Coordinates of C-alpha atoms and ligand atoms in Angstrom, one line a residue:
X1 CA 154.6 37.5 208.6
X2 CA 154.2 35.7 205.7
X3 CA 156.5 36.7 202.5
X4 CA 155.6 37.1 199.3
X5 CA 157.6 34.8 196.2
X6 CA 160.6 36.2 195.3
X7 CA 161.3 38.0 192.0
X8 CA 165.2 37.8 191.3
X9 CA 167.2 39.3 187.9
X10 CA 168.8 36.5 186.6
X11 CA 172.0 37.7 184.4
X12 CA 171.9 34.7 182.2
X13 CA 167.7 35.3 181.0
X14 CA 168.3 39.1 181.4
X15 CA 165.3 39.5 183.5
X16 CA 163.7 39.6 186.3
X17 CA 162.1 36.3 187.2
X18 CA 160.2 34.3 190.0
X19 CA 162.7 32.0 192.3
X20 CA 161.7 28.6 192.0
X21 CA 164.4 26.1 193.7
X22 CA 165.1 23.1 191.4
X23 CA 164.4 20.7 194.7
X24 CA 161.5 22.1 196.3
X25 CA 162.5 24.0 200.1
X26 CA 166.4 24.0 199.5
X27 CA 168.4 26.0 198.1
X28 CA 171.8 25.6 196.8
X29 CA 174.2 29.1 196.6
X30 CA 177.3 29.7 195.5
X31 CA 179.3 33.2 195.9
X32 CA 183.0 33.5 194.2
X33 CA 185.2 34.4 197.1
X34 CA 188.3 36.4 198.2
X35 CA 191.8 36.1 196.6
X36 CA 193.5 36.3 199.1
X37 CA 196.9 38.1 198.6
X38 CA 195.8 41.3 200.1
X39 CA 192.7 43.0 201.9
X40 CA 189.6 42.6 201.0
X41 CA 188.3 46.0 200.4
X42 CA 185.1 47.9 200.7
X43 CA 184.1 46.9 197.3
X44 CA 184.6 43.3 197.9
X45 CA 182.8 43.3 200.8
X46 CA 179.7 44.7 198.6
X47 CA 180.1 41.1 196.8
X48 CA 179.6 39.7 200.3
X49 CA 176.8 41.7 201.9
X50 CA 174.2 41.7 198.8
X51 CA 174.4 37.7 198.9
X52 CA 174.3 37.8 202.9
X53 CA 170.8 40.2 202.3
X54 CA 170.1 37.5 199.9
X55 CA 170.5 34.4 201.8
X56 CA 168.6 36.1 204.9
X57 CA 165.4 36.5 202.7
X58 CA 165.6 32.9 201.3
X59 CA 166.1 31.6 205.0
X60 CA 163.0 34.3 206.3
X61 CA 161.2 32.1 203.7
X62 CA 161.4 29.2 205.1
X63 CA 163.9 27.7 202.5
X64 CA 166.8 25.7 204.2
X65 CA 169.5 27.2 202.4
X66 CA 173.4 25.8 202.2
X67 CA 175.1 28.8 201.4
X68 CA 179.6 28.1 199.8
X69 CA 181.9 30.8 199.3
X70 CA 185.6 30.1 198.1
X71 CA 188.7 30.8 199.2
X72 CA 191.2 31.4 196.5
X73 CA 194.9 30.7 197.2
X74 CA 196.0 29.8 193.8
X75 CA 195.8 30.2 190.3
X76 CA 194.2 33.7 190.3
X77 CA 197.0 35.5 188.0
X78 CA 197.5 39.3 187.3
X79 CA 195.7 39.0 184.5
X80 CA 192.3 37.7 183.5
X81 CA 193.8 36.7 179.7
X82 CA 196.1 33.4 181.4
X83 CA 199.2 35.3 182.0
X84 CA 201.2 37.0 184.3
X85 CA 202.1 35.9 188.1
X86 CA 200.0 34.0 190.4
X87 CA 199.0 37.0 192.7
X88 CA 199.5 34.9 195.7
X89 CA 203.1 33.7 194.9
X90 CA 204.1 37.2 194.1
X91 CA 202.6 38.4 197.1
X92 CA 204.9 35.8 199.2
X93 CA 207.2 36.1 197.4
X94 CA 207.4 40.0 198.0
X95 CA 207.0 40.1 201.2
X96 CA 209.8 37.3 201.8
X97 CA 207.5 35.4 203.3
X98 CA 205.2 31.6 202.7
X99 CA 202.2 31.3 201.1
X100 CA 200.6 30.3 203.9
X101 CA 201.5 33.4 206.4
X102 CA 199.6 35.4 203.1
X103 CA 196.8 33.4 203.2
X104 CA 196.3 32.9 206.3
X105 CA 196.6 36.8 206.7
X106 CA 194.1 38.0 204.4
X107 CA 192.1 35.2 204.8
X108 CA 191.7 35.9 208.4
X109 CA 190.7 39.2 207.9
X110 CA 188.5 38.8 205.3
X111 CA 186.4 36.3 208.1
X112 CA 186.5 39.0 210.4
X113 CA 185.3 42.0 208.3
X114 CA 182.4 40.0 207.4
X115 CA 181.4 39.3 211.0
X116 CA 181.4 42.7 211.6
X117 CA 179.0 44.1 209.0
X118 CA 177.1 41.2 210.4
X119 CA 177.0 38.6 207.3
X120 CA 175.9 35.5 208.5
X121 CA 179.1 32.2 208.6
X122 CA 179.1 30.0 205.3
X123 CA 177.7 27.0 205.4
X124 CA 181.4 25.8 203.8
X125 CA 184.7 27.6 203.1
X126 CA 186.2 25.5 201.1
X127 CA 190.1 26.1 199.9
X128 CA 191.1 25.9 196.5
X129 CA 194.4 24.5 197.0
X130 CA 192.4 21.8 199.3
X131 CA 190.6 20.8 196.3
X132 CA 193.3 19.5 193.5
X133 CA 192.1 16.4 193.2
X134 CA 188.4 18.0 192.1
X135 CA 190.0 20.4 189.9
X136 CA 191.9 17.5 188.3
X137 CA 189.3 15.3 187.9
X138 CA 187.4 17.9 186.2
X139 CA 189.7 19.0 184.0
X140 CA 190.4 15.2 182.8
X141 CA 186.9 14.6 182.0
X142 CA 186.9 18.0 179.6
X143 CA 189.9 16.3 177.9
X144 CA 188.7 13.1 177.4
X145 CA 185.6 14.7 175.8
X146 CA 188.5 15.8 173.8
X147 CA 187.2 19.9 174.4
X148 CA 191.1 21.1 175.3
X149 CA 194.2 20.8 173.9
X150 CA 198.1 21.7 175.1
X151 CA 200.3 23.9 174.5
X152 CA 203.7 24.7 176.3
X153 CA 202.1 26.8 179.2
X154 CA 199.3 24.9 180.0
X155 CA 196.3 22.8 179.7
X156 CA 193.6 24.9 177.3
X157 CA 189.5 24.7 177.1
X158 CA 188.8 24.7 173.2
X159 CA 186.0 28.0 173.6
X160 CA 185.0 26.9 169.6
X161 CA 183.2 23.4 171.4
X162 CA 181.4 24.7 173.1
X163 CA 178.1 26.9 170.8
X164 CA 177.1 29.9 172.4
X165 CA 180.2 30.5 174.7
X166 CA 179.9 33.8 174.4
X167 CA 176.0 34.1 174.9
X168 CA 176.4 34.5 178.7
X169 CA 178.4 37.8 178.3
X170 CA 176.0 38.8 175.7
X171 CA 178.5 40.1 173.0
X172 CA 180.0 38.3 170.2
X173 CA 182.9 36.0 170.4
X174 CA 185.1 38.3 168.7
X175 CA 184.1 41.4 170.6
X176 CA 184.6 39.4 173.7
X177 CA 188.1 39.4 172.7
X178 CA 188.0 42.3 172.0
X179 CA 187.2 43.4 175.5
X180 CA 191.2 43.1 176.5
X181 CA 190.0 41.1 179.5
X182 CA 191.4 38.2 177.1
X183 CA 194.0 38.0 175.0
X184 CA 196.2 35.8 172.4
X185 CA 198.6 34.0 173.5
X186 CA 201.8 32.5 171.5
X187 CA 199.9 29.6 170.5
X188 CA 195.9 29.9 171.6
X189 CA 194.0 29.0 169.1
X190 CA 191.5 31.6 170.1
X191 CA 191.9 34.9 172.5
X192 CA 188.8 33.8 174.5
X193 CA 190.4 29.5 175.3
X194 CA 191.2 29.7 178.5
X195 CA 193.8 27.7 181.0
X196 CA 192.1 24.6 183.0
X197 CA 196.1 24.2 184.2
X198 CA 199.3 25.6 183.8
X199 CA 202.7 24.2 183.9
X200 CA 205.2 25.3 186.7
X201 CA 207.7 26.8 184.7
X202 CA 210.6 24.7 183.6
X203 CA 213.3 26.3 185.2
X204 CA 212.1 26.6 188.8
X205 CA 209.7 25.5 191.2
X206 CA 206.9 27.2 191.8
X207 CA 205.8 27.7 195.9
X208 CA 202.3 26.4 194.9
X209 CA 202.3 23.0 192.5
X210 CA 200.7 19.8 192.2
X211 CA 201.6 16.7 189.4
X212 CA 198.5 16.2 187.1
X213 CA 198.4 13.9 184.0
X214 CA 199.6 16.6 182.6
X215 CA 202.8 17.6 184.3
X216 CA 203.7 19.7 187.5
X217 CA 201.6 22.9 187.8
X218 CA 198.4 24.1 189.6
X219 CA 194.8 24.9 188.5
X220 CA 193.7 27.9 186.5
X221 CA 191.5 30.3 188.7
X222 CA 188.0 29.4 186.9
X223 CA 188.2 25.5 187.3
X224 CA 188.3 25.7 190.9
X225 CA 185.0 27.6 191.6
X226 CA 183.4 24.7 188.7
X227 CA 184.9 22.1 191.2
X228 CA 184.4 23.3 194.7
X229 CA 180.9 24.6 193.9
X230 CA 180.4 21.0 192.5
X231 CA 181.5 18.8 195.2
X232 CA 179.6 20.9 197.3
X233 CA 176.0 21.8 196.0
X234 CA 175.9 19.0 192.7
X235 CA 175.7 19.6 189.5
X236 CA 172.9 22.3 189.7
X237 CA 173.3 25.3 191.1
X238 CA 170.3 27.9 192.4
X239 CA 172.1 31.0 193.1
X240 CA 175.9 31.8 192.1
X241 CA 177.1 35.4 192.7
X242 CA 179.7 37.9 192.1
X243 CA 180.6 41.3 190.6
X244 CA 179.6 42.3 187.7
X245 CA 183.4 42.4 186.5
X246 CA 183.2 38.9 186.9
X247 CA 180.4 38.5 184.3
X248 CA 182.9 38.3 180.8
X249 CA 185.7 35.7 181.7
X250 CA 185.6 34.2 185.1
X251 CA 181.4 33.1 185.1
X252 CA 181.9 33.0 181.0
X253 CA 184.2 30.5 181.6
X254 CA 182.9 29.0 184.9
X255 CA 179.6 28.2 182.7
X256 CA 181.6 26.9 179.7
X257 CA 183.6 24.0 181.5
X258 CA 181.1 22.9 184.1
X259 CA 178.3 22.8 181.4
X260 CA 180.4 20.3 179.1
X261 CA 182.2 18.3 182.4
X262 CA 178.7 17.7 184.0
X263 CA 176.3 17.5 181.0
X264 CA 173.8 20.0 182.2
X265 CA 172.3 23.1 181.1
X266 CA 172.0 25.4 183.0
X267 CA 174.4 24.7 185.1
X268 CA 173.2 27.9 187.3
X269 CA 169.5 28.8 187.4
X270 CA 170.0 31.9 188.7
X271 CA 172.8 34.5 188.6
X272 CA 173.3 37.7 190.7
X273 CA 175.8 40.2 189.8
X274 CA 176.1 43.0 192.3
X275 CA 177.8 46.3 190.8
X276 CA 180.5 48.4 191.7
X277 CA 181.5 50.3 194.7
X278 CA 182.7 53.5 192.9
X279 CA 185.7 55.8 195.1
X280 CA 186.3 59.3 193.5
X281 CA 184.1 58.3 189.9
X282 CA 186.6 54.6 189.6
X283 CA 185.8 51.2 190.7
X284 CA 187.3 51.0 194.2
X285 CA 189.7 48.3 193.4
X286 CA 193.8 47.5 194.9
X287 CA 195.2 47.8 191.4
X288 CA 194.1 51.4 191.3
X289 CA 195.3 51.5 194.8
X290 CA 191.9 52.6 196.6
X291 CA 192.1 50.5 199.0
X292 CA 189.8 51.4 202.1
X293 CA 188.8 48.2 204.6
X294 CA 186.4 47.6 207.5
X295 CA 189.3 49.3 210.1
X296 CA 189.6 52.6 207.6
X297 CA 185.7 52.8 208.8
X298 CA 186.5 52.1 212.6
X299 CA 189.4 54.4 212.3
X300 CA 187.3 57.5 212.0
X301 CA 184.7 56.2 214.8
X302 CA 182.6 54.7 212.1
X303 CA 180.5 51.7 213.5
X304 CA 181.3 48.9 210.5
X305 CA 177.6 47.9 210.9
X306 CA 176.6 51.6 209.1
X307 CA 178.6 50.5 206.2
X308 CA 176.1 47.7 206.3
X309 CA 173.5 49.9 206.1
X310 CA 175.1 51.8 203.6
X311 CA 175.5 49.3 201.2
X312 CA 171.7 48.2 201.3
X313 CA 170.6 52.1 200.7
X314 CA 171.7 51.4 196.8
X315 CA 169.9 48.9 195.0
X316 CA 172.1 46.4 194.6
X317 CA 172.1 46.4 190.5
X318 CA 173.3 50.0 190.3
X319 CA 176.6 51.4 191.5
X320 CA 177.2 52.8 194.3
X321 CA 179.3 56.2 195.2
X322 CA 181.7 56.2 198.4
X323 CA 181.8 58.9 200.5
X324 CA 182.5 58.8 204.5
X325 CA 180.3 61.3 204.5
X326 CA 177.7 59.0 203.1
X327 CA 178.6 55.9 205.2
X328 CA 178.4 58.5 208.7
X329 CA 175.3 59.7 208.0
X330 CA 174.3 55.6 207.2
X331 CA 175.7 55.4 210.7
X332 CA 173.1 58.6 212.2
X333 CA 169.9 56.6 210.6
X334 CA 171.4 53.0 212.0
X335 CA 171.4 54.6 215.0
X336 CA 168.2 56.0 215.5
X337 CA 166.7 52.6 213.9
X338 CA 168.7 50.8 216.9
X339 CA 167.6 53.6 219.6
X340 CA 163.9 53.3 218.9
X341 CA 164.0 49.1 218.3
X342 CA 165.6 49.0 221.6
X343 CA 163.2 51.2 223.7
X344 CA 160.4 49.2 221.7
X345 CA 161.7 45.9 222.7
X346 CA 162.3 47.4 225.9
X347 CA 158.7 48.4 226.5
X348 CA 157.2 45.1 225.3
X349 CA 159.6 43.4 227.9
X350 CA 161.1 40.5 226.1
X351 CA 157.3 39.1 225.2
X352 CA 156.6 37.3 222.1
X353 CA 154.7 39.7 220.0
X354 CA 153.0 39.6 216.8
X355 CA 151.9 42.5 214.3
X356 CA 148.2 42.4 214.8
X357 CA 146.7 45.8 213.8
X358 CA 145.9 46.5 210.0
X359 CA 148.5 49.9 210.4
X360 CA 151.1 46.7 211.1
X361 CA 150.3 44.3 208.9
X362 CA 150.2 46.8 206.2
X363 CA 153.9 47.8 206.9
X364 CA 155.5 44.5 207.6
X365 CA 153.6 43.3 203.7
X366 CA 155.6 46.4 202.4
X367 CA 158.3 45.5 203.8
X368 CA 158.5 42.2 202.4
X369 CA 157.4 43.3 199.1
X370 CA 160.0 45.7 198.7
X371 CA 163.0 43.1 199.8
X372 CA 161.2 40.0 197.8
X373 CA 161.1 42.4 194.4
X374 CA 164.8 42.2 193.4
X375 CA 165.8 43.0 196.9
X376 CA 164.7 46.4 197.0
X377 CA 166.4 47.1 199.7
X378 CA 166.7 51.1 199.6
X379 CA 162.5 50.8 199.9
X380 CA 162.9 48.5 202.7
X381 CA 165.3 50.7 204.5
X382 CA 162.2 53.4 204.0
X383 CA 159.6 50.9 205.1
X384 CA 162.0 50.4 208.4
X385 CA 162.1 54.1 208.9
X386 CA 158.6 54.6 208.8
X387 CA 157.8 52.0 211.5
X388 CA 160.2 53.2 214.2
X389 CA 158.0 56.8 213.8
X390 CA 154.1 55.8 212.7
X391 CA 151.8 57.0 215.6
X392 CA 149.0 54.4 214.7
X393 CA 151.8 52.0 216.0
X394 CA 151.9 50.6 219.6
X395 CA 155.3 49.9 220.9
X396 CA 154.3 46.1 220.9
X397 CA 153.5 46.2 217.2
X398 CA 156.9 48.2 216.4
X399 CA 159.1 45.7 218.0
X400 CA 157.5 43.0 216.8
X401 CA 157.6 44.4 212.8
X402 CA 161.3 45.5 213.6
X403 CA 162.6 42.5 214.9
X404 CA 161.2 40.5 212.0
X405 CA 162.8 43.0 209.1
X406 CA 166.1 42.5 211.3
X407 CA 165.8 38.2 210.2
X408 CA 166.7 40.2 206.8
X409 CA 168.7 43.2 207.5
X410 CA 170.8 41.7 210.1
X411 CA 171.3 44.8 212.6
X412 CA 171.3 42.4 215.6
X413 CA 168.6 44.8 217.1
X414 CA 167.5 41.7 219.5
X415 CA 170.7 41.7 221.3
X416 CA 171.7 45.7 220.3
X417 CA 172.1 48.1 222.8
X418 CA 170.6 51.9 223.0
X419 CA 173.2 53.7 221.3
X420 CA 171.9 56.6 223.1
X421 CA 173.4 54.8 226.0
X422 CA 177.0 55.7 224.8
X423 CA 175.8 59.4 224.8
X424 CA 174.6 59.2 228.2
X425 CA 176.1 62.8 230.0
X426 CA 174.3 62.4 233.4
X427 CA 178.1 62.5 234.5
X428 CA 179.3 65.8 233.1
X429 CA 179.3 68.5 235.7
X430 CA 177.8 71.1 234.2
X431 CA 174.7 68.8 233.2
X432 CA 174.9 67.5 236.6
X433 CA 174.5 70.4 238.4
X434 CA 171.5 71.3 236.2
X435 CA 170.1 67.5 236.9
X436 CA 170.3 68.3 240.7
X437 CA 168.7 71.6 240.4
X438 CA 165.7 70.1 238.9
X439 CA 165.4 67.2 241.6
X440 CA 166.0 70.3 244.1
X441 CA 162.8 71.8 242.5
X442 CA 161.2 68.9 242.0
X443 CA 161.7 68.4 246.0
X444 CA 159.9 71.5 246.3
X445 CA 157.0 71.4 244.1
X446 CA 158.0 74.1 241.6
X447 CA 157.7 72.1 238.5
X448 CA 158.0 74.9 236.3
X449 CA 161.2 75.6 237.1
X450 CA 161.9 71.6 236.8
X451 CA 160.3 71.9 233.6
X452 CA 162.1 75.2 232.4
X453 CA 165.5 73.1 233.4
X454 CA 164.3 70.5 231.3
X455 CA 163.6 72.7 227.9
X456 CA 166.5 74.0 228.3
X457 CA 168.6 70.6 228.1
X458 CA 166.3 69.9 225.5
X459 CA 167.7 73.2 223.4
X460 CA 171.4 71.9 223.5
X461 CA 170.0 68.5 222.4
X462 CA 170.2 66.8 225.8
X463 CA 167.1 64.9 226.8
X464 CA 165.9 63.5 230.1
X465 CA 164.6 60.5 231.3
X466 CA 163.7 59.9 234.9
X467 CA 164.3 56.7 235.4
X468 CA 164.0 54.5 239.4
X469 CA 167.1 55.1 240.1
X470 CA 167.3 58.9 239.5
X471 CA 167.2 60.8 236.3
X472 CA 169.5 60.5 232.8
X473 CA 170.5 62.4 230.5
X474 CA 171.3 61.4 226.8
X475 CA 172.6 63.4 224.0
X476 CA 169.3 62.9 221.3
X477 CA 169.7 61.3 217.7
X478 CA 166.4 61.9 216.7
Ligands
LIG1 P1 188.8 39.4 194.3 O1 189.3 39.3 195.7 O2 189.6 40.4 193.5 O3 188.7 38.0 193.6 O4 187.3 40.0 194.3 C1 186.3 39.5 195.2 C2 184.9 40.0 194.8 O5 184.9 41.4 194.9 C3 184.5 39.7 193.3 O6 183.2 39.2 193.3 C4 184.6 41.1 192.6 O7 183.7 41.2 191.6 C5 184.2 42.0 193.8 N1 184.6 43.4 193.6 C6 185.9 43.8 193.3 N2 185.9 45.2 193.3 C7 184.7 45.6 193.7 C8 184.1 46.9 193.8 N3 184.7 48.1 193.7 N4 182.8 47.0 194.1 C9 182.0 45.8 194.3 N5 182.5 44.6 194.2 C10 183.8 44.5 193.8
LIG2 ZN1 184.2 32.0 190.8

């Protein structure tokens, strides 16, 4: 199937625009990662599946992509306006416990939640408290080009050198501050300069700290996404992603020092902010305490893979509300995609087909219109729908269009199996009994009684399928 170009919103140019790679057939993306004091929620894992549907359409078209997501174990403090505790230290630090054992905690399940709604591995993972030396490097070339200064906390990126700081967020300087998200300081020069490194505090030593030129401390939280996305894709970037929260400091400031420290503009060609998972009207977020994860879903016999599903029935620009409610019935319509792929790929037998017919060819186009136009993915979803029930479609054709939307949903339908299967109640007596009634008139040639047996099944949503080795019956989920 061949796919369309792809039209993506860039943030920065506030519009929609065609994705053109700065070196032609690779692709260079860059998503900020987990902090990882605590689970990753729901929401966060929003941040992780939009890019996931992103990089999947980018590989589906041919582009060899090398996809980096950070993992932040230091320097992210409580708040975004350079103060407070590192929320990693505090979280050891609570829990009488290292920094590592946190780490290592959240980090683990934060790698496991995304294999289970299906998000493809990183290309690299790299550590922020592996990557010092880049930070520091970094930070040393912004203050030879004299943009920073030093005050007793820290290390400090002059905002006022660099023109149009504030141009990203798309509010004035002052109103930026004005936000809250960034504050004054004792002796800031300005609300919005923010910390390239802080000092370890004199009086003890922190659990996290490196030496620098500058004295004995550890990175602010913005420098090492600059660094690690630098030693990692160069000094242009195709893609970076995040939350929209993210958009005011931590990509303002992101933009700000790598722009200056690398001498290019724009540093990122395209920028993709995915919104908010909303719980109860609020941001789903662990400050607010909402705090549901991937095993709150398997907890009430929710298959993580419908959150998946879920998740790409909102576009991914608008906010989305949480309900379980929602995310089950995700789960009904993931099934009955799975249950008709599979007896579709079943049918064709494992052979290599290709949408021929114009019925086909006309819905795998839509299909790769809808996903290549912002990543419409609600329409896709649709598109998906329609296949597994058009009647001008052979079962060839339908496995063959479903498999190839599955490069970009990521449902595993090649491998899946019937979910149906799980629902199979041959076993249960009563249906049993009603199962060897049939064969019995079956045996003796009174097919409507079989048949009556049958419709009545079919009534309490049991269907039959006589199969070589005797007949089945399934609970339905169409
Ligand atoms: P954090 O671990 O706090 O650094 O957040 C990781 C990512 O999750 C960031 O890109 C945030 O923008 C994103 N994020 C946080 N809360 C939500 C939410 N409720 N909905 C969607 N994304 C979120
Ligand atoms: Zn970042």
């Amino acid at each position: 199937m061949t796919i369309p170009a792809l039209q993506l919103y860039d943030t920065r140019r506030r519009a929609v625009r065609p994705f053109e790679p700065s070196e032609p057939g690779r692709v260079g993306m860059y998503t900020c990662g987990p902090t990882v004091y605590s689970p990753q929620h729901l929401g966060n894992m929003r941040s992780q599946l939009v890019p996931d549907l992103l990089r999947r359409v980018l590989l589906a078209s041919g582009l060899a992509v090398t996809y980096v997501t950070n993992i932040t174990d230091v320097g992210h403090l409580t708040s975004d306006a350079d103060e407070g505790d590192d929320k990693v230290e505090a979280a050891a630090l609570r829990a009488s416990t290292s920094v590592e054992e946190i780490t290592g905690r959240w980090t683990g399940q934060w790698a496991t939640d995304r294999r289970r709604l299906g998000c493809l591995e990183p290309d690299l993972v790299p550590r922020a408290s592996e990557h010092i030396g880049d930070q520091i490097a970094m930070v040393a070339t912004l203050v030879e080009r004299g943009l920073t200064y030093v005050i007793e906390d820290g290390v400090y990126f002059d905002v006022s050198a660099f023109p149009g700081y504030a141009e990203f967020a798309g509010i004035a300087l002052d109103d930026l501050a004005a936000t809250g998200r960034v504050r004054h300081l004792a002796d800031k020069r300005h609300p919005a300069d923010f910390a390239l490194w802080k000092f370890s505090p004199g009086e003890g030593k922190r659990l996290q700290e490196w030496d620098s030129p500058w004295g004995v401390g550890f990175p602010g939280w913005h420098i090492e996404c600059s660094a690690m996305a630098g030693r990692y894709l160069g000094e242009k970037i195709d893609i970076h992603t995040g939350g929209v929260d993210h958009i005011r400091v931590h990509h303002t400031n992101e933009i700000a020092q790598s722009e200056c420290a690398l001498d290019v503009h724009p540093w990122v060609s395209y920028w993709v902010h995915s919104e908010f998972l909303d719980l109860a009207g609020e941001k789903m977020s662990k400050s607010r305490g909402h705090v549901l994860v991937v095993d709150t879903l398997t907890e009430r016999g929710i298959d993580p893979v419908a959150f998946r599903y879920f998740t790409f029935q909102a576009h991914y620009r608008q906010q989305q509300a949480f309900t379980f409610d929602a995310v089950a019935a995700a789960g009904t319509a993931l099934r009955r995609l799975t249950h008709h792929a599979v007896a579709a790929r079943e049918a064709v037998g494992g052979e290599d087909v290709r949408p021929s017919g114009g019925r086909a060819a006309e819905l795998g186009t839509a299909f790769w219109a809808a996903l290549c136009d912002d990543l419409n993915s609600p329409r896709a979803l649709s598109i998906a729908s329609t296949v597994t029930r058009d009647p001008e479609l052979t079962a060839a054709e339908r496995w063959a269009l479903l498999a190839d939307f599955d490069r970009a949903l990521g449902f595993d339908l090649a491998t899946a199996s019937d979910p149906e299967d799980a629902w199979d109640v041959s076993a249960d007596p009563a249906v049993a009994a009603r199962l060897a009634e049939r064969q019995a008139a079956r045996a003796a040639r009174d097919f409507a009684a079989a048949d009556t047996i049958r419709d009545e099944l079919a009534a309490s949503g049991i269907e039959i399928t006589d199969t070589p080795d005797g007949p089945r019956a399934r609970r339905s989920s169409t």
